mmCIF file of C-alpha atoms and ligand atoms in Angstrom:
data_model
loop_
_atom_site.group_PDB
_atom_site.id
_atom_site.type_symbol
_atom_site.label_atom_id
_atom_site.label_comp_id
_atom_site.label_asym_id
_atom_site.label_seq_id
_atom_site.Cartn_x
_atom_site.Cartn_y
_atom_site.Cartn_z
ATOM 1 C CA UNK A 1101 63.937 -82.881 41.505
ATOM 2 C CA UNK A 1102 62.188 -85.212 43.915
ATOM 3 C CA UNK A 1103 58.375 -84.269 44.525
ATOM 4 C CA UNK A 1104 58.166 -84.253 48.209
ATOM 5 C CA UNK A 1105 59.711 -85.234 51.965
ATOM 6 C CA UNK A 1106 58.239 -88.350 52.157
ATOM 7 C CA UNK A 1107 58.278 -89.807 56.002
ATOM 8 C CA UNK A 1108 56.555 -92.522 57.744
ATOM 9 C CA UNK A 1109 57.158 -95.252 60.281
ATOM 10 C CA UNK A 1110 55.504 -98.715 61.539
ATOM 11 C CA UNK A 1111 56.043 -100.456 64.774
ATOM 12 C CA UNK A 1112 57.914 -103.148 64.658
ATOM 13 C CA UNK A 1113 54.737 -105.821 66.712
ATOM 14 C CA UNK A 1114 56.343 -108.651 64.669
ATOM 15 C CA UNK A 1115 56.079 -110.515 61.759
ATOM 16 C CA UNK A 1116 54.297 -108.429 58.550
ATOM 17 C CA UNK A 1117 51.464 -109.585 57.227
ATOM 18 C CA UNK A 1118 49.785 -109.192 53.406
ATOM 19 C CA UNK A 1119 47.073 -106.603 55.049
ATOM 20 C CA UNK A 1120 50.201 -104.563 55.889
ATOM 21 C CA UNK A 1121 51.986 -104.832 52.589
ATOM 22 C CA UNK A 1122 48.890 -103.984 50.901
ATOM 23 C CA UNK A 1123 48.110 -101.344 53.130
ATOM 24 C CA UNK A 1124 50.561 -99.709 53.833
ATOM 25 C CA UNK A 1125 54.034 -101.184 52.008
ATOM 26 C CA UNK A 1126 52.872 -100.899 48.994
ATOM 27 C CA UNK A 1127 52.190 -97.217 48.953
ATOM 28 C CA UNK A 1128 55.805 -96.165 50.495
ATOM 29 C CA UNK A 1129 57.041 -98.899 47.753
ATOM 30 C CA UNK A 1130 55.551 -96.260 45.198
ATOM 31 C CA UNK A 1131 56.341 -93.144 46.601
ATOM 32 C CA UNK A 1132 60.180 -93.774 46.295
ATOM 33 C CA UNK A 1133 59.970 -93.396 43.274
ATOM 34 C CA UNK A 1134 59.272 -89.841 42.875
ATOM 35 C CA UNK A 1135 59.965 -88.484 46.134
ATOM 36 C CA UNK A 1136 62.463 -88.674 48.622
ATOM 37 C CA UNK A 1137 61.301 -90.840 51.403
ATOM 38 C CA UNK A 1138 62.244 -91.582 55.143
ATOM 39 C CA UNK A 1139 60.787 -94.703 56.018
ATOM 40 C CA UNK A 1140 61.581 -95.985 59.869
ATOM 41 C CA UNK A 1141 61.036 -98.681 62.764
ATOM 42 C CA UNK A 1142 59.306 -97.181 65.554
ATOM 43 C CA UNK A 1143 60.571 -99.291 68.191
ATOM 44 C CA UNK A 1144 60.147 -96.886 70.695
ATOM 45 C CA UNK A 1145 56.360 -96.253 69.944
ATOM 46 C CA UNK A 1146 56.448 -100.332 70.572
ATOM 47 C CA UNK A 1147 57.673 -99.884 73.884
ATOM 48 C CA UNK A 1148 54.393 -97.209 75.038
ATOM 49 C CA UNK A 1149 52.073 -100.355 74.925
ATOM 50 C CA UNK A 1150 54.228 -103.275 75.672
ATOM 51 C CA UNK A 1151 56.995 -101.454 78.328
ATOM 52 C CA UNK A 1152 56.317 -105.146 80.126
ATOM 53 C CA UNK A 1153 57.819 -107.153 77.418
ATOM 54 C CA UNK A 1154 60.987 -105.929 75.493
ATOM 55 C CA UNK A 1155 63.210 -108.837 74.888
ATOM 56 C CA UNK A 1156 61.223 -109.363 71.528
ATOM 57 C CA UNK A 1157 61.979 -105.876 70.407
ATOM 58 C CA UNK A 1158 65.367 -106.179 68.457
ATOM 59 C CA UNK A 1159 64.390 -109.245 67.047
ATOM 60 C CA UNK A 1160 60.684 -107.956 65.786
ATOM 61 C CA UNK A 1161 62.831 -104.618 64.323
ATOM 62 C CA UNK A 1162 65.379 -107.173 61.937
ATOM 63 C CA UNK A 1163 62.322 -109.014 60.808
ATOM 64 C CA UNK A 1164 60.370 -106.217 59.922
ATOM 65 C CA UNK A 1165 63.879 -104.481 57.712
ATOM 66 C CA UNK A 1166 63.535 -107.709 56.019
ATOM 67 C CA UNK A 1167 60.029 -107.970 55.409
ATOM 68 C CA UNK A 1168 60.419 -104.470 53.967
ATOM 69 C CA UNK A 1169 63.657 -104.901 51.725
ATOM 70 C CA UNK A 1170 62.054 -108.568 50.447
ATOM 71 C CA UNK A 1171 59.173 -106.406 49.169
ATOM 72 C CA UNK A 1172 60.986 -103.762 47.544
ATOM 73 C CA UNK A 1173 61.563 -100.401 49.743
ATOM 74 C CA UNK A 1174 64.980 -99.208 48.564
ATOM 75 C CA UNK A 1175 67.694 -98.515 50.199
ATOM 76 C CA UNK A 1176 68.942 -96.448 47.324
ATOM 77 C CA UNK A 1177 65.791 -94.649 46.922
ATOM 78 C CA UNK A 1178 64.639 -94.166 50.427
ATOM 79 C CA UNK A 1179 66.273 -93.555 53.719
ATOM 80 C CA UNK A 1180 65.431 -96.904 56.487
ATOM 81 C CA UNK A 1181 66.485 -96.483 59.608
ATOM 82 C CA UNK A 1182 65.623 -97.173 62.777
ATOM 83 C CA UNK A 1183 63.860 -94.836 65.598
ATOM 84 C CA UNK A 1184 66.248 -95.292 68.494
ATOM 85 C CA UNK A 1185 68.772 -94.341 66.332
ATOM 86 C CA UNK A 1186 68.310 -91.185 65.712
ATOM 87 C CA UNK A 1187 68.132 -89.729 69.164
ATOM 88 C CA UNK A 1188 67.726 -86.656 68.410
ATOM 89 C CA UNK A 1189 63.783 -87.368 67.769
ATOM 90 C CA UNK A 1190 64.074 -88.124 71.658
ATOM 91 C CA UNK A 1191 65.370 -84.307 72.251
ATOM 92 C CA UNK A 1192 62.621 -82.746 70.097
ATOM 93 C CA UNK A 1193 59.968 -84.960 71.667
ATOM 94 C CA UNK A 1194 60.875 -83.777 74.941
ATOM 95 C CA UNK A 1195 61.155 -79.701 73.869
ATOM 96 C CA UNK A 1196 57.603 -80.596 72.138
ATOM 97 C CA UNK A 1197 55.765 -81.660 75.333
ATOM 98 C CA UNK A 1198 56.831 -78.390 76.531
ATOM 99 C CA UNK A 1199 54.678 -76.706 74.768
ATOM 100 C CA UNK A 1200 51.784 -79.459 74.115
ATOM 101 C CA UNK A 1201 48.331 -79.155 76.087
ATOM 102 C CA UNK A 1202 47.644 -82.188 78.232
ATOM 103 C CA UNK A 1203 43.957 -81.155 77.245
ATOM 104 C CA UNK A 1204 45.039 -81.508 73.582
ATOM 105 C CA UNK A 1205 46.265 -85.688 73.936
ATOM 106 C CA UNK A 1206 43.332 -86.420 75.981
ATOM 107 C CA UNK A 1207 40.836 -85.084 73.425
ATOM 108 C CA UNK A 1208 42.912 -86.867 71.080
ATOM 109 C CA UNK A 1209 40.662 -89.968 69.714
ATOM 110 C CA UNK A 1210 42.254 -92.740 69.013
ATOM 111 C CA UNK A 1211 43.992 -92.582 72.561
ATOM 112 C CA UNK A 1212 40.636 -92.288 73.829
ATOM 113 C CA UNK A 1213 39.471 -95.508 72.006
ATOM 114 C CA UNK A 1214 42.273 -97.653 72.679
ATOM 115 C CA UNK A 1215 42.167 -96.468 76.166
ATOM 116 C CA UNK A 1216 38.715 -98.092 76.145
ATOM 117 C CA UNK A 1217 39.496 -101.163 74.034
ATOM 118 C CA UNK A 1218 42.758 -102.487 74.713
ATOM 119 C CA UNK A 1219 41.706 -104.127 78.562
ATOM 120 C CA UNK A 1220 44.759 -106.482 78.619
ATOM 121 C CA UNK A 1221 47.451 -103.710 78.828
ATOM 122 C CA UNK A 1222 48.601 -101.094 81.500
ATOM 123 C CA UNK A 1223 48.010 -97.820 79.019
ATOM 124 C CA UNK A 1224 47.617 -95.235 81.738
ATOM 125 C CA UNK A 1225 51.248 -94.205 81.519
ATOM 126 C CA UNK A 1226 52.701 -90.538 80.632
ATOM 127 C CA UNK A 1227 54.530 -91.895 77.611
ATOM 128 C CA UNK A 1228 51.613 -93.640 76.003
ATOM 129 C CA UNK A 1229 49.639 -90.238 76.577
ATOM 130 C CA UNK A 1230 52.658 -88.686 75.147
ATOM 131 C CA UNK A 1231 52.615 -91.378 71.925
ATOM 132 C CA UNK A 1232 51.871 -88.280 69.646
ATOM 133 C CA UNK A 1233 54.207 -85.751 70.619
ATOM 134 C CA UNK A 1234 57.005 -88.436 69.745
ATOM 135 C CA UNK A 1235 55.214 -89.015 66.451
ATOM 136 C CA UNK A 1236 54.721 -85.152 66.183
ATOM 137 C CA UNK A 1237 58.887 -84.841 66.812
ATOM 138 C CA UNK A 1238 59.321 -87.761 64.588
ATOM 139 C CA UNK A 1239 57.907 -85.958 61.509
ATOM 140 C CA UNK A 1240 59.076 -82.529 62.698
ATOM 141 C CA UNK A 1241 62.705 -83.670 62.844
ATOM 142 C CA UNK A 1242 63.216 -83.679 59.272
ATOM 143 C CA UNK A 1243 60.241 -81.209 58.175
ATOM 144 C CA UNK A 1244 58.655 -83.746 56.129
ATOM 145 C CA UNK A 1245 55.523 -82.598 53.831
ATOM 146 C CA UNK A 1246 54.032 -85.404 53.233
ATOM 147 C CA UNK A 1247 53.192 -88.954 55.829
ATOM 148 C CA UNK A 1248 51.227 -91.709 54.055
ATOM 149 C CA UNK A 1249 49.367 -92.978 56.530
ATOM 150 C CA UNK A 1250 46.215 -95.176 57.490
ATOM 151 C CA UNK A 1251 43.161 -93.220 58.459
ATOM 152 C CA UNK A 1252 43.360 -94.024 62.458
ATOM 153 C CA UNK A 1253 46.538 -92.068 62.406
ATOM 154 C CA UNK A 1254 44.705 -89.042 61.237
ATOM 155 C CA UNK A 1255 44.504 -87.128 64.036
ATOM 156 C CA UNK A 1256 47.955 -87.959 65.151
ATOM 157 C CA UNK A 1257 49.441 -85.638 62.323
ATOM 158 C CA UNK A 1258 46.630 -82.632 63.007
ATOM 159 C CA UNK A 1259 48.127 -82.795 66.368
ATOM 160 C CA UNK A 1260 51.325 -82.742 65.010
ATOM 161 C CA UNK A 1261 49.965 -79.885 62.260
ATOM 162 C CA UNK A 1262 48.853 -77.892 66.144
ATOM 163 C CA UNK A 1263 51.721 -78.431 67.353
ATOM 164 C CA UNK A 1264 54.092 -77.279 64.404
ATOM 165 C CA UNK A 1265 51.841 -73.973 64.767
ATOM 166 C CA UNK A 1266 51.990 -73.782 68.036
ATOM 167 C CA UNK A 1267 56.181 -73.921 68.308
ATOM 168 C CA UNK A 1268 56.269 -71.883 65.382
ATOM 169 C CA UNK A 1269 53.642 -69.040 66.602
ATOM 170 C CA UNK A 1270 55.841 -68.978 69.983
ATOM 171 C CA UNK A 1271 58.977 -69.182 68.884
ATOM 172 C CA UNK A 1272 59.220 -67.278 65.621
ATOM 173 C CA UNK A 1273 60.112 -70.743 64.165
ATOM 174 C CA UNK A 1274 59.846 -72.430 60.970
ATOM 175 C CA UNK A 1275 58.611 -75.847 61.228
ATOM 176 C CA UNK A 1276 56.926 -77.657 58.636
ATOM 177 C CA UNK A 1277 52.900 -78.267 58.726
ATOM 178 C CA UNK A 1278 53.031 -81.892 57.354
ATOM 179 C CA UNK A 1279 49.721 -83.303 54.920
ATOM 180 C CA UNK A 1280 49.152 -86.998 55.594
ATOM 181 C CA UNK A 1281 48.836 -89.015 52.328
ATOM 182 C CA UNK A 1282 46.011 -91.520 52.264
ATOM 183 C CA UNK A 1283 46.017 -94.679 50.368
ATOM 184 C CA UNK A 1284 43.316 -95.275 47.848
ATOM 185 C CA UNK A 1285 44.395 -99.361 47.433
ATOM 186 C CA UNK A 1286 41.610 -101.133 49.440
ATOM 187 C CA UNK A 1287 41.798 -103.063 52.969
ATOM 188 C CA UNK A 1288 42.496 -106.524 52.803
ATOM 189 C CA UNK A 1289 40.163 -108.549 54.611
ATOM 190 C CA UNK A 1290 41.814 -111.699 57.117
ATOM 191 C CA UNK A 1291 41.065 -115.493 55.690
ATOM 192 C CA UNK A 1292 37.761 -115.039 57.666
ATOM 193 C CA UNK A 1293 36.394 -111.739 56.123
ATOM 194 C CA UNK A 1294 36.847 -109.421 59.297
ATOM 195 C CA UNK A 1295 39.902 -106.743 58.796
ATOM 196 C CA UNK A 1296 43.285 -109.043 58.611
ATOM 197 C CA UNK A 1297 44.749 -108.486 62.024
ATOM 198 C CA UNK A 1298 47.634 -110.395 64.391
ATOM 199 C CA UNK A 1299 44.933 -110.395 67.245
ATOM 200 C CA UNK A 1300 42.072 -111.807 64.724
ATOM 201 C CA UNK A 1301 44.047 -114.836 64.101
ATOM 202 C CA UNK A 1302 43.299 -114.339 60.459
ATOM 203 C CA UNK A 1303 46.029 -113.015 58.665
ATOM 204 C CA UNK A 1304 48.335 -115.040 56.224
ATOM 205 C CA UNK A 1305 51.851 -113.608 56.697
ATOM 206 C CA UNK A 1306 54.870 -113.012 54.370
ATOM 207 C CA UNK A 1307 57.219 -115.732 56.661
ATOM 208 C CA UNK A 1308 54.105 -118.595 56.422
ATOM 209 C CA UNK A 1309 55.504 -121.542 54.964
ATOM 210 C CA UNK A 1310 54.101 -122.538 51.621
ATOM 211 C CA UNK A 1311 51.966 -125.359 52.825
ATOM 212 C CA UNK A 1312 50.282 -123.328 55.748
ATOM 213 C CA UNK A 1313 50.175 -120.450 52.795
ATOM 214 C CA UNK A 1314 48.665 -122.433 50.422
ATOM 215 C CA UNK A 1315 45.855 -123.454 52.798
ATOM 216 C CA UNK A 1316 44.806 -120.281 53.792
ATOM 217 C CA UNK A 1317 44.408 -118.874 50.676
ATOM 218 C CA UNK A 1318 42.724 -122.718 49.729
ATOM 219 C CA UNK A 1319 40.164 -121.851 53.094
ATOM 220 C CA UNK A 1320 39.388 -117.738 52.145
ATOM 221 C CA UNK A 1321 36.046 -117.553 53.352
ATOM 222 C CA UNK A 1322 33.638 -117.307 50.275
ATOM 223 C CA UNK A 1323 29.781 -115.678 49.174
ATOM 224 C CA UNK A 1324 28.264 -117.957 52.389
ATOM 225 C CA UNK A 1325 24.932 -118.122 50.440
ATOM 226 C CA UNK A 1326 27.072 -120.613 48.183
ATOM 227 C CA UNK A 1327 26.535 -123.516 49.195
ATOM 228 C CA UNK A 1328 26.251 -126.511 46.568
ATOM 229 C CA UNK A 1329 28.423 -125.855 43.035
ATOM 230 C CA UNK A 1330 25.347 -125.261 41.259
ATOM 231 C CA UNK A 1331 24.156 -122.455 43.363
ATOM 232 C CA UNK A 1332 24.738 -118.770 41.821
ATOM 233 C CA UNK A 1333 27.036 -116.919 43.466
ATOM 234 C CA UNK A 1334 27.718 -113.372 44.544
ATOM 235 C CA UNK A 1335 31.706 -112.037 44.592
ATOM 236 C CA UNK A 1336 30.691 -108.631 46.454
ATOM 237 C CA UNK A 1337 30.279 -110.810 49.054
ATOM 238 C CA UNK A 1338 33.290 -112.998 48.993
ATOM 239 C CA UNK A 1339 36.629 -112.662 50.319
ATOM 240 C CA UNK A 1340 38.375 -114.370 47.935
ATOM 241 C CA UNK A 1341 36.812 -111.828 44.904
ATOM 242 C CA UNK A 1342 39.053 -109.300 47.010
ATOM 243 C CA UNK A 1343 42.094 -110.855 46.885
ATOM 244 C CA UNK A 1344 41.095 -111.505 43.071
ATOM 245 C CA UNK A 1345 40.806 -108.188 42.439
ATOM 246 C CA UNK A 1346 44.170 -107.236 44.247
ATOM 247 C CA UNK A 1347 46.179 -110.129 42.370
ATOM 248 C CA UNK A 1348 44.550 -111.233 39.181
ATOM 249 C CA UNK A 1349 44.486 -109.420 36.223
ATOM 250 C CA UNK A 1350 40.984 -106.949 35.446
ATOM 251 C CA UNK A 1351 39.939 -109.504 32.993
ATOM 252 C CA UNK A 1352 40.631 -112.031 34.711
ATOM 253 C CA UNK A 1353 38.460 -110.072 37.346
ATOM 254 C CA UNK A 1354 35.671 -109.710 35.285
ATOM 255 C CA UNK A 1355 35.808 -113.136 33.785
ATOM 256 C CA UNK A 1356 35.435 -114.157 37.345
ATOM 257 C CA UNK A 1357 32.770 -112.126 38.309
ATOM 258 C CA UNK A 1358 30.445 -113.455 35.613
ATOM 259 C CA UNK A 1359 31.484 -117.278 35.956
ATOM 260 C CA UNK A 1360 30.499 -116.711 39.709
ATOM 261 C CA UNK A 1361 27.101 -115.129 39.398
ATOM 262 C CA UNK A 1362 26.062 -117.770 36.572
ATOM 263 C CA UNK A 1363 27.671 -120.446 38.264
ATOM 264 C CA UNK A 1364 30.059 -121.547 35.806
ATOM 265 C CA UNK A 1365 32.869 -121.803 38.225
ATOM 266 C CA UNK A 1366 33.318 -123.359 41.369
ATOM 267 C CA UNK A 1367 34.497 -121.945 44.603
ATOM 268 C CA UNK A 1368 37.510 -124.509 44.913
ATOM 269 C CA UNK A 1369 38.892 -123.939 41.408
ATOM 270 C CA UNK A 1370 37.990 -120.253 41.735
ATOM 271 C CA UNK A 1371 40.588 -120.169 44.606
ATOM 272 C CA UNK A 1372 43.015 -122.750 42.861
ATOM 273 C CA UNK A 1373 43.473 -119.702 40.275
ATOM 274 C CA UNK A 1374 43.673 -117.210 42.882
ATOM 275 C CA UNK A 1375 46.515 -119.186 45.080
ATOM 276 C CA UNK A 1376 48.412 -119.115 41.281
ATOM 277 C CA UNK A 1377 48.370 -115.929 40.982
ATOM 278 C CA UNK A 1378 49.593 -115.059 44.518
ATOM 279 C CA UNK A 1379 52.067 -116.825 44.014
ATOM 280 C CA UNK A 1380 53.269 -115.973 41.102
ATOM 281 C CA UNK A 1381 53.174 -112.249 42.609
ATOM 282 C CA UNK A 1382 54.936 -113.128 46.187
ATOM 283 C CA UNK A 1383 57.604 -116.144 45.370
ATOM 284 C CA UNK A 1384 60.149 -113.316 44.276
ATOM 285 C CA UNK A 1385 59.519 -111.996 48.002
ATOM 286 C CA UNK A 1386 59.957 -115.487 49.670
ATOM 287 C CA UNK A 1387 63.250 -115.747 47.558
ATOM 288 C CA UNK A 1388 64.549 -112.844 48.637
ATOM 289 C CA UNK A 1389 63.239 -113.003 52.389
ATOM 290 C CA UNK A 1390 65.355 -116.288 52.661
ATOM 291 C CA UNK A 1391 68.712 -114.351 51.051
ATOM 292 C CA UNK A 1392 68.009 -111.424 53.701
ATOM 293 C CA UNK A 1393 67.390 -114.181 56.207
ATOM 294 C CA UNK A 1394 70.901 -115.607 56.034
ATOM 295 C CA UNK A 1395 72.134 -112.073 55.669
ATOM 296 C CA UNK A 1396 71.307 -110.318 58.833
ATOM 297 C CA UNK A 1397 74.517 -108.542 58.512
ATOM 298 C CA UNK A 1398 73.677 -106.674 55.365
ATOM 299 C CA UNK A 1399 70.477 -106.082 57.022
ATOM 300 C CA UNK A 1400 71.607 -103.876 59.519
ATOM 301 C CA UNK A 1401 74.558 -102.605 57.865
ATOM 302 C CA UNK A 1402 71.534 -101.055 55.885
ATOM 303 C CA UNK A 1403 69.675 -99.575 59.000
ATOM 304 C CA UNK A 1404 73.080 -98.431 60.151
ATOM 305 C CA UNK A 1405 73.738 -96.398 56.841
ATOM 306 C CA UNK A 1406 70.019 -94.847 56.895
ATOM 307 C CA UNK A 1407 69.852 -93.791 60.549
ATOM 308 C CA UNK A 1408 73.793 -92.138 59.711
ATOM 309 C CA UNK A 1409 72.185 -90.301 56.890
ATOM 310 C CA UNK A 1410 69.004 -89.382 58.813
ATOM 311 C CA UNK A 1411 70.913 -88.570 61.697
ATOM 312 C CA UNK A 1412 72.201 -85.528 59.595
ATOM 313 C CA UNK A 1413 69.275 -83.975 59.033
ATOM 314 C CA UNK A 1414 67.691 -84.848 62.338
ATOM 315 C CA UNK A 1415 70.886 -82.520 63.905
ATOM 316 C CA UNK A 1416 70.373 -79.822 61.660
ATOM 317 C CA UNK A 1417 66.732 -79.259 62.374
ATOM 318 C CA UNK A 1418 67.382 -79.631 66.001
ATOM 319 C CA UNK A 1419 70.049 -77.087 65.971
ATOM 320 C CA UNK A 1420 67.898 -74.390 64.312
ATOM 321 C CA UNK A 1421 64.903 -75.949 67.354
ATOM 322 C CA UNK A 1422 67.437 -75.004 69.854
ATOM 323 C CA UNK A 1423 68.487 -71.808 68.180
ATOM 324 C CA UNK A 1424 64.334 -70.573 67.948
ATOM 325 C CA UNK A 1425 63.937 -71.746 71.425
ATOM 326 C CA UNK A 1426 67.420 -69.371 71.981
ATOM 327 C CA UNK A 1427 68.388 -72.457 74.531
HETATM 328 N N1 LIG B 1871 51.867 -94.382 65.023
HETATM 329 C C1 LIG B 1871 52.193 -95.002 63.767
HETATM 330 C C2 LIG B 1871 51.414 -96.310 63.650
HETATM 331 O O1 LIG B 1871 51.141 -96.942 64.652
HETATM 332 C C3 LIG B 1871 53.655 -95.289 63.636
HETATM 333 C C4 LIG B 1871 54.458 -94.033 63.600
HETATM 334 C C5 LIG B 1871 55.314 -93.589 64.555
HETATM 335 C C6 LIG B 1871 54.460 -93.070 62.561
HETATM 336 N N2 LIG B 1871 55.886 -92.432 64.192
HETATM 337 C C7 LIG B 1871 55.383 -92.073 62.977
HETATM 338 C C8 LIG B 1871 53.790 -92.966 61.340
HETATM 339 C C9 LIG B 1871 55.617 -90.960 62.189
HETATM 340 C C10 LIG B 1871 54.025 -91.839 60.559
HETATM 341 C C11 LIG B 1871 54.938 -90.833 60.973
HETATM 342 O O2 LIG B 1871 51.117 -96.726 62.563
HETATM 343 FE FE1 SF4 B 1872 34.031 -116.206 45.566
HETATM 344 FE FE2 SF4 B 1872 35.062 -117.259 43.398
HETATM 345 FE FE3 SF4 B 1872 33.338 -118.652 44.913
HETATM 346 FE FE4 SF4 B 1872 32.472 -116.600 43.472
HETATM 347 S S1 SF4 B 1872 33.364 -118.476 42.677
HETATM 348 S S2 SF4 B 1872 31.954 -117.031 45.616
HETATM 349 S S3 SF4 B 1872 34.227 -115.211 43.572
HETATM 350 S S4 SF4 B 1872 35.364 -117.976 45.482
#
């Protein structure tokens, strides 16, 4: 028996980076296993903040089904599809905003803060107020449990939680309250230290090519109180000590940690080991990135089988929607 009804999506905003796979990949890559998973591309959530610019869209959406398959989701073991798909989440978003509080997606927030933040960007549309009611649908659709995700989409799924309540409270329904699942693997900082981010221009991505690769992991900022070989060092400090502690071994770790602080190892061969080991740990992705690459077909052949199979659950939850809502 699988565990739980596993769901979660990403937007497809381009190529993936190793913060993502850390973050977020790697998690879904280990809940297959045991549960049974619906993993999708929002490419309609990537429309509420870019409706200006769309011709990237399908492209972004292949790239990001490979970046996924090269890392290991499963087609076998989870359901991929893609958002647009599956129309039906489109039906249940629009019966949800019914019944959702404008009140409730203002006070939501992260809307609130991106509202604020993101200055480049026409945001004051009804569909990017309504982001969370198609999230809410998405999840609802298929009465997942269980939607690992990062903690700024927290109160995205207790609005969806409210509004689950609120459909079921008024229409003698039985939707399902989903938990969200958080990760406990650590954020992976960008080649400068701040969070690795497209719009930091620090990330090192999964399609770099080796040299440009190589050199970012080469230029990892380090302790900055480091500054001649001789100097002691200090790895809380240092960006590369994360990525050590993500890719090396724990005694390799520890080894580390101690040459550092009695300065019996030296930033640039410190890094020389660490660019070893990440590559030892993401050459069977490159390899199979290129196959997928010159396989687009199999790509979304793949896509094509999920959203089928997802499509059949999606209808049968909407039919007994339609049949509470007696419409
Ligand atoms: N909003 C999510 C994000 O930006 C993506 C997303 C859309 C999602 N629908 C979802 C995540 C449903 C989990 C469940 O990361
Ligand atoms: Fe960081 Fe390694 Fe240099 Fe210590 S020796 S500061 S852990 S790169």
């Amino acid at each position: 028996m699988k565990k739980l009804r596993v769901l979660s999506g990403m937007q497809p905003s381009g190529r993936m980076h190793l913060g993502n796979l850390i973050g977020a990949l790697q998690n879904w890559i280990k809940l297959q296993e045991e549960n049974e998973c619906f993993f999708f591309v929002a490419d309609w959530h990537a429309i509420s903040t870019n409706y200006e610019n769309t011709k990237d869209i399908k492209e972004n959406i292949i790239q990001m089904l490979i970046d996924w398959l090269a890392c290991g989701l499963d087609p076998v073991k989870s359901t991929l599809f893609i958002q647009s798909k599956v129309e039906e989440h489109a039906i249940l978003h629009l019966l949800l905003s019914m019944i959702t509080p404008v009140s409730w997606l203002e006070r939501n927030p992260t809307y609130k803060e991106q509202i604020t933040q993101i200055k480049n960007k026409d945001l004051s549309t009804y569909g990017f107020l309504g982001y969370p009611v198609l999230q809410s649908a998405d999840i609802l659709i298929y009465k997942a449990n269980a939607v690992p995700v990062g903690i700024d989409q927290l109160p995205h799924l207790e609005l969806t939680r409210e509004i689950a309540r609120r459909f079921n409270f008024l229409y003698n329904a039985k939707l399902v309250e989903p938990a969200p699942l958080l990760t406990d693997i650590p954020k992976l900082p960008g080649t400068d230290g701040r969070k690795m981010s497209k719009s930091y221009n620090n990330a090192i991505y999964l399609s770099d090519p080796v040299d440009v690769f190589e050199n970012k992991v080469k230029n990892l900022i380090t302790d900055p109180a480091r500054v001649r070989r001789t100097d002691k060092g200090n790895p809380d400090v240092c960006t590369a000590f994360v990525f050590h502690k993500i890719y090396s071994s724990a005694d390799d770790v520890s080894q580390i940690d101690k040459d550092c602080r009695a300065a019996t190892i030296g930033c640039t061969d410190c890094k020389k080991r660490l660019l070893e080991r990440m590559k030892m740990a993401i050459k069977p992705i490159w390899e199979k990135r290129e196959a997928l690459l010159s396989d687009t077909k199999k790509v979304f052949d793949i896509a094509e089988q999920g959203s089928i199979k997802a499509k059949r659950i999606a209808s049968d939850v909407l039919k007994e929607v339609k049949e509470a809502m007696r419409i």
